[in-house]
mmCIF file of C-alpha atoms in Angstrom:
data_model
loop_
_atom_site.group_PDB
_atom_site.id
_atom_site.type_symbol
_atom_site.label_atom_id
_atom_site.label_comp_id
_atom_site.label_asym_id
_atom_site.label_seq_id
_atom_site.Cartn_x
_atom_site.Cartn_y
_atom_site.Cartn_z
ATOM 1 C CA MET A 1 30.381 -52.813 62.564
ATOM 2 C CA HIS A 2 27.692 -50.361 61.490
ATOM 3 C CA THR A 3 26.321 -50.268 57.940
ATOM 4 C CA VAL A 4 23.613 -47.960 56.608
ATOM 5 C CA VAL A 5 21.599 -49.358 53.690
ATOM 6 C CA PHE A 6 19.289 -47.180 51.604
ATOM 7 C CA GLY A 7 18.124 -47.176 48.006
ATOM 8 C CA ASP A 8 15.530 -46.160 45.456
ATOM 9 C CA VAL A 9 16.196 -42.434 45.718
ATOM 10 C CA HIS A 10 15.168 -41.991 42.074
ATOM 11 C CA ILE A 11 16.750 -38.573 41.648
ATOM 12 C CA PRO A 12 15.211 -36.105 40.706
ATOM 13 C CA ASN A 13 12.148 -37.643 42.398
ATOM 14 C CA GLN A 14 13.801 -37.950 45.797
ATOM 15 C CA ASN A 15 11.898 -37.543 49.056
ATOM 16 C CA ASN A 16 13.638 -34.478 50.456
ATOM 17 C CA LYS A 17 12.298 -34.991 53.992
ATOM 18 C CA ALA A 18 13.525 -38.586 54.058
ATOM 19 C CA VAL A 19 16.922 -37.666 52.594
ATOM 20 C CA LYS A 20 17.392 -34.917 55.205
ATOM 21 C CA ILE A 21 16.635 -37.337 58.069
ATOM 22 C CA LEU A 22 18.918 -40.002 56.564
ATOM 23 C CA PHE A 23 21.820 -37.572 56.160
ATOM 24 C CA GLU A 24 21.407 -36.343 59.736
ATOM 25 C CA HIS A 25 21.521 -39.962 60.921
ATOM 26 C CA ILE A 26 24.705 -40.660 58.959
ATOM 27 C CA LYS A 27 26.424 -37.489 60.180
ATOM 28 C CA LYS A 28 25.513 -38.221 63.804
ATOM 29 C CA ASN A 29 26.430 -41.928 63.839
ATOM 30 C CA ASN A 30 29.423 -42.009 61.442
ATOM 31 C CA PRO A 31 28.849 -45.586 60.170
ATOM 32 C CA ASP A 32 31.623 -47.831 58.882
ATOM 33 C CA ARG A 33 29.910 -48.465 55.573
ATOM 34 C CA ILE A 34 27.102 -46.982 53.473
ATOM 35 C CA ILE A 35 25.408 -49.065 50.792
ATOM 36 C CA ILE A 36 23.327 -47.327 48.125
ATOM 37 C CA ASN A 37 21.101 -50.241 47.215
ATOM 38 C CA GLY A 38 20.307 -49.342 43.625
ATOM 39 C CA ASP A 39 18.279 -46.761 41.716
ATOM 40 C CA LEU A 40 19.944 -43.596 42.895
ATOM 41 C CA LEU A 41 18.908 -42.148 39.533
ATOM 42 C CA ASP A 42 15.502 -42.443 37.903
ATOM 43 C CA MET A 43 16.757 -42.121 34.293
ATOM 44 C CA TRP A 44 13.304 -41.054 33.185
ATOM 45 C CA GLU A 45 14.355 -40.088 29.655
ATOM 46 C CA LEU A 46 15.803 -43.550 29.031
ATOM 47 C CA SER A 47 12.747 -45.470 30.212
ATOM 48 C CA SER A 48 11.178 -47.956 27.802
ATOM 49 C CA PHE A 49 7.746 -47.189 29.295
ATOM 50 C CA ASP A 50 5.427 -44.667 27.656
ATOM 51 C CA ARG A 51 6.144 -41.206 29.051
ATOM 52 C CA ALA A 52 4.257 -37.922 29.075
ATOM 53 C CA PRO A 53 6.218 -35.231 27.171
ATOM 54 C CA LYS A 54 8.321 -33.018 29.442
ATOM 55 C CA GLY A 55 7.376 -35.201 32.392
ATOM 56 C CA GLY A 56 10.822 -35.377 33.978
ATOM 57 C CA LYS A 57 14.321 -33.924 34.124
ATOM 58 C CA THR A 58 16.757 -34.325 31.268
ATOM 59 C CA PHE A 59 19.426 -36.992 31.521
ATOM 60 C CA SER A 60 22.161 -34.400 32.054
ATOM 61 C CA GLU A 61 20.139 -32.714 34.819
ATOM 62 C CA GLU A 62 19.732 -36.052 36.602
ATOM 63 C CA ILE A 63 23.478 -36.685 36.403
ATOM 64 C CA HIS A 64 24.307 -33.259 37.868
ATOM 65 C CA LEU A 65 21.794 -33.691 40.702
ATOM 66 C CA ALA A 66 23.187 -37.139 41.513
ATOM 67 C CA GLN A 67 26.743 -35.763 41.538
ATOM 68 C CA SER A 68 25.678 -33.161 44.101
ATOM 69 C CA PHE A 69 23.906 -35.817 46.201
ATOM 70 C CA LEU A 70 26.959 -38.088 46.228
ATOM 71 C CA GLY A 71 29.314 -35.223 46.978
ATOM 72 C CA GLU A 72 27.258 -34.236 50.021
ATOM 73 C CA LEU A 73 26.945 -37.854 51.145
ATOM 74 C CA SER A 74 30.696 -38.414 50.938
ATOM 75 C CA ARG A 75 31.343 -35.383 53.158
ATOM 76 C CA LEU A 76 29.043 -36.579 55.959
ATOM 77 C CA SER A 77 31.296 -39.315 57.328
ATOM 78 C CA GLU A 78 34.403 -41.372 56.686
ATOM 79 C CA ALA A 79 32.340 -44.441 55.745
ATOM 80 C CA GLN A 80 33.201 -46.679 52.832
ATOM 81 C CA ILE A 81 30.464 -46.093 50.240
ATOM 82 C CA THR A 82 29.248 -48.884 47.965
ATOM 83 C CA TYR A 83 26.833 -48.151 45.122
ATOM 84 C CA ILE A 84 24.922 -51.133 43.681
ATOM 85 C CA GLU A 85 23.628 -50.866 40.135
ATOM 86 C CA GLY A 86 19.835 -51.147 40.052
ATOM 87 C CA ASN A 87 17.349 -51.642 37.271
ATOM 88 C CA HIS A 88 16.917 -47.895 36.649
ATOM 89 C CA SER A 89 20.663 -47.340 36.251
ATOM 90 C CA PHE A 90 20.599 -50.338 33.918
ATOM 91 C CA ARG A 91 18.358 -48.289 31.629
ATOM 92 C CA LEU A 92 21.460 -46.538 30.297
ATOM 93 C CA ARG A 93 23.082 -49.814 29.316
ATOM 94 C CA LYS A 94 19.836 -51.117 27.795
ATOM 95 C CA TYR A 95 19.485 -47.908 25.789
ATOM 96 C CA LEU A 96 22.999 -48.248 24.404
ATOM 97 C CA LEU A 97 22.454 -51.924 23.571
ATOM 98 C CA THR A 98 19.234 -51.283 21.673
ATOM 99 C CA GLN A 99 19.689 -47.778 20.279
ATOM 100 C CA ALA A 100 23.438 -47.206 19.970
ATOM 101 C CA PRO A 101 25.333 -50.523 20.186
ATOM 102 C CA GLU A 102 28.344 -48.940 18.495
ATOM 103 C CA LEU A 103 28.843 -46.809 21.629
ATOM 104 C CA TYR A 104 28.340 -49.591 24.167
ATOM 105 C CA ASP A 105 32.031 -50.092 24.938
ATOM 106 C CA LEU A 106 32.796 -46.398 25.512
ATOM 107 C CA ASP A 107 33.935 -46.169 29.138
ATOM 108 C CA VAL A 108 33.009 -42.499 29.274
ATOM 109 C CA LEU A 109 29.336 -43.529 29.093
ATOM 110 C CA ASP A 110 29.544 -45.891 32.071
ATOM 111 C CA ILE A 111 27.477 -44.598 34.983
ATOM 112 C CA ASP A 112 30.424 -44.712 37.379
ATOM 113 C CA ASN A 113 32.414 -42.443 35.067
ATOM 114 C CA LEU A 114 29.490 -40.090 34.447
ATOM 115 C CA LEU A 115 29.048 -39.655 38.196
ATOM 116 C CA GLY A 116 32.772 -39.410 38.976
ATOM 117 C CA LEU A 117 32.671 -42.239 41.508
ATOM 118 C CA ASP A 118 36.428 -42.833 41.438
ATOM 119 C CA ASP A 119 37.051 -39.231 42.481
ATOM 120 C CA LEU A 120 34.701 -39.735 45.432
ATOM 121 C CA ASP A 121 36.265 -43.109 46.310
ATOM 122 C CA ILE A 122 32.876 -44.828 45.874
ATOM 123 C CA GLU A 123 32.849 -48.521 44.990
ATOM 124 C CA TYR A 124 30.473 -49.327 42.100
ATOM 125 C CA VAL A 125 28.984 -52.826 41.865
ATOM 126 C CA ALA A 126 27.801 -53.268 38.288
ATOM 127 C CA ILE A 127 25.981 -55.990 36.431
ATOM 128 C CA PRO A 128 28.544 -57.850 34.252
ATOM 129 C CA ASP A 129 29.061 -56.222 30.849
ATOM 130 C CA GLU A 130 27.923 -59.384 29.078
ATOM 131 C CA CYS A 131 24.391 -59.160 30.539
ATOM 132 C CA SER A 132 21.773 -57.747 28.181
ATOM 133 C CA LYS A 133 19.017 -57.935 30.817
ATOM 134 C CA PHE A 134 18.962 -56.794 34.425
ATOM 135 C CA GLN A 135 20.019 -59.487 36.885
ATOM 136 C CA ASP A 136 20.017 -59.861 40.667
ATOM 137 C CA ASN A 137 22.787 -57.567 41.890
ATOM 138 C CA TYR A 138 24.095 -57.693 45.449
ATOM 139 C CA VAL A 139 26.974 -57.512 47.900
ATOM 140 C CA MET A 140 27.647 -59.289 51.177
ATOM 141 C CA ASP A 141 27.671 -57.224 54.359
ATOM 142 C CA GLN A 142 28.079 -58.880 57.751
ATOM 143 C CA ASN A 143 25.534 -61.718 57.630
ATOM 144 C CA PHE A 144 23.231 -60.231 54.956
ATOM 145 C CA TYR A 145 23.118 -60.308 51.172
ATOM 146 C CA VAL A 146 22.230 -56.708 50.368
ATOM 147 C CA GLY A 147 20.930 -56.183 46.887
ATOM 148 C CA HIS A 148 18.679 -54.904 44.178
ATOM 149 C CA PHE A 149 17.163 -58.255 43.298
ATOM 150 C CA ASN A 150 14.997 -58.598 40.196
ATOM 151 C CA ALA A 151 11.853 -59.515 42.120
ATOM 152 C CA VAL A 152 8.705 -57.639 43.171
ATOM 153 C CA ARG A 153 5.579 -59.051 44.807
ATOM 154 C CA GLY A 154 2.438 -57.142 45.671
ATOM 155 C CA ALA A 155 2.267 -57.398 49.466
ATOM 156 C CA SER A 156 4.647 -56.182 52.162
ATOM 157 C CA GLY A 157 7.081 -58.961 53.067
ATOM 158 C CA ALA A 158 6.129 -61.139 50.094
ATOM 159 C CA THR A 159 9.222 -60.276 48.055
ATOM 160 C CA ALA A 160 11.468 -60.909 51.058
ATOM 161 C CA LYS A 161 9.809 -64.314 51.484
ATOM 162 C CA GLN A 162 10.346 -65.162 47.828
ATOM 163 C CA LEU A 163 14.039 -64.314 47.988
ATOM 164 C CA VAL A 164 14.754 -66.022 51.319
ATOM 165 C CA ASP A 165 12.972 -69.165 50.134
ATOM 166 C CA LYS A 166 14.883 -69.061 46.839
ATOM 167 C CA TYR A 167 18.392 -68.415 48.150
ATOM 168 C CA GLY A 168 18.263 -69.678 51.740
ATOM 169 C CA VAL A 169 20.190 -66.698 53.156
ATOM 170 C CA ASN A 170 19.537 -63.438 55.002
ATOM 171 C CA ILE A 171 18.556 -60.733 52.522
ATOM 172 C CA ILE A 172 17.957 -56.987 52.407
ATOM 173 C CA GLN A 173 16.052 -56.127 49.240
ATOM 174 C CA ALA A 174 15.486 -52.732 47.653
ATOM 175 C CA HIS A 175 13.375 -52.285 44.484
ATOM 176 C CA VAL A 176 9.926 -52.789 46.073
ATOM 177 C CA HIS A 177 9.786 -49.289 47.652
ATOM 178 C CA ARG A 178 8.209 -50.563 50.869
ATOM 179 C CA GLY A 179 9.105 -51.957 54.244
ATOM 180 C CA GLY A 180 8.570 -55.570 55.164
ATOM 181 C CA VAL A 181 10.105 -58.428 57.134
ATOM 182 C CA TYR A 182 9.955 -62.207 56.719
ATOM 183 C CA TYR A 183 11.412 -64.813 59.068
ATOM 184 C CA LYS A 184 12.066 -68.479 58.367
ATOM 185 C CA ARG A 185 13.249 -71.045 60.906
ATOM 186 C CA LEU A 186 15.251 -73.905 59.422
ATOM 187 C CA ILE A 187 15.315 -77.485 60.689
ATOM 188 C CA THR A 188 18.756 -76.681 62.138
ATOM 189 C CA GLY A 189 17.217 -73.971 64.325
ATOM 190 C CA GLU A 190 18.827 -71.169 62.310
ATOM 191 C CA ILE A 191 16.561 -68.169 61.715
ATOM 192 C CA LEU A 192 16.741 -66.528 58.300
ATOM 193 C CA THR A 193 15.623 -62.918 57.896
ATOM 194 C CA GLY A 194 14.399 -61.190 54.759
ATOM 195 C CA ILE A 195 13.951 -57.416 54.801
ATOM 196 C CA GLU A 196 12.403 -55.048 52.292
ATOM 197 C CA GLY A 197 14.300 -51.820 52.868
ATOM 198 C CA TYR A 198 11.815 -49.039 52.074
ATOM 199 C CA CYS A 199 12.690 -46.263 49.595
ATOM 200 C CA MET A 200 13.946 -42.679 49.591
ATOM 201 C CA CYS A 201 11.831 -41.368 46.710
ATOM 202 C CA ASP A 202 8.659 -39.296 46.430
ATOM 203 C CA LEU A 203 5.770 -41.405 47.760
ATOM 204 C CA ASN A 204 3.255 -39.559 45.573
ATOM 205 C CA PRO A 205 4.851 -39.405 42.118
ATOM 206 C CA SER A 206 3.002 -37.611 39.350
ATOM 207 C CA TYR A 207 3.113 -40.681 37.099
ATOM 208 C CA MET A 208 1.406 -43.084 39.551
ATOM 209 C CA ARG A 209 -1.478 -42.908 42.019
ATOM 210 C CA ASN A 210 -2.056 -44.567 45.396
ATOM 211 C CA CYS A 211 1.415 -46.115 45.721
ATOM 212 C CA ASN A 212 1.838 -48.619 48.554
ATOM 213 C CA TRP A 213 5.316 -47.304 49.309
ATOM 214 C CA GLN A 214 7.071 -46.319 52.546
ATOM 215 C CA ALA A 215 10.167 -44.209 53.171
ATOM 216 C CA GLY A 216 13.091 -45.336 55.273
ATOM 217 C CA TRP A 217 16.331 -47.269 55.463
ATOM 218 C CA VAL A 218 17.992 -50.176 57.285
ATOM 219 C CA ASP A 219 21.002 -50.246 59.588
ATOM 220 C CA ILE A 220 23.026 -53.405 60.169
ATOM 221 C CA VAL A 221 24.777 -53.127 63.536
ATOM 222 C CA ASP A 222 26.974 -56.064 64.534
ATOM 223 C CA GLU A 223 24.903 -58.399 62.306
ATOM 224 C CA GLU A 224 21.559 -57.188 63.710
ATOM 225 C CA PRO A 225 19.174 -55.293 61.391
ATOM 226 C CA ILE A 226 17.456 -52.114 62.579
ATOM 227 C CA LEU A 227 14.620 -50.779 60.426
ATOM 228 C CA HIS A 228 14.026 -47.021 60.238
ATOM 229 C CA HIS A 229 10.616 -46.066 58.899
ATOM 230 C CA ILE A 230 10.082 -42.374 58.130
ATOM 231 C CA PRO A 231 6.432 -41.260 58.369
ATOM 232 C CA CYS A 232 5.778 -39.114 55.311
#
C-alpha cells in the first residue's frame, strides 16, 4: 500500500517547483491513494485577517486555478484521491455563517461542489455542518491518522509532539508548513510517530517575512513513513 500525503498548497500561492516535483513523483510511482491534507486553496479574499488591497487573487480565480490543479492531479495516476478540509477552506463556511447565514445551506456554495469533486471522483472530508469553528479534521490511512489538526507550535517537531501526546496515536500533521518528526516509546514497547508534513506553498510569501517553512510531502509505504524534503 502506497499513499502520498501533501497539503498546504495555498493556491494561488503554490510553490511551482515543489508541485512539479510532487507531480513527477506521483506519475512515476502510481500510488494507491493520494491525500490532500488541507488548505489546497488560500481563500485570501475571505480571510478575517487585515489584508492589503489587491494583495491576492479573487475568489473565483482561486477556484478556477484549483480546478485546473485537481484536474491535472487526477490524470497523473489511478489513485484514490481524498481531500481533507483545512482551516483555509473553512474560511468560506465561516464567511457564510457570519456574513450571509441565509445562504449557509445552499449546496452550490459547498467547496466540493464549487471544485467539482464528484466529477473527478475525489472524496471530500469536511468538518461537520454543525461546527461553527474549525476542528481537528483527519482520516485514517494504514497506521497513521492523517489530518489538518487545529494545532501549531513554534519549533519543528513540537506540534507533532503535542498531538501524539494528546491522542496517543501515529499522526501526520499539515498546517504548520514545516517538516518535523517526534517519537514516543510507550511502556508496552510500542513506538508512536508524529510527523509534520511540510507544505507545498510559496516559502517567501509577500505578506510574511522570514518564514520557518519547508517544502515537501510524506509517503506511507506499507505502514512506514518516508519524508520527502524539497530544497527550495
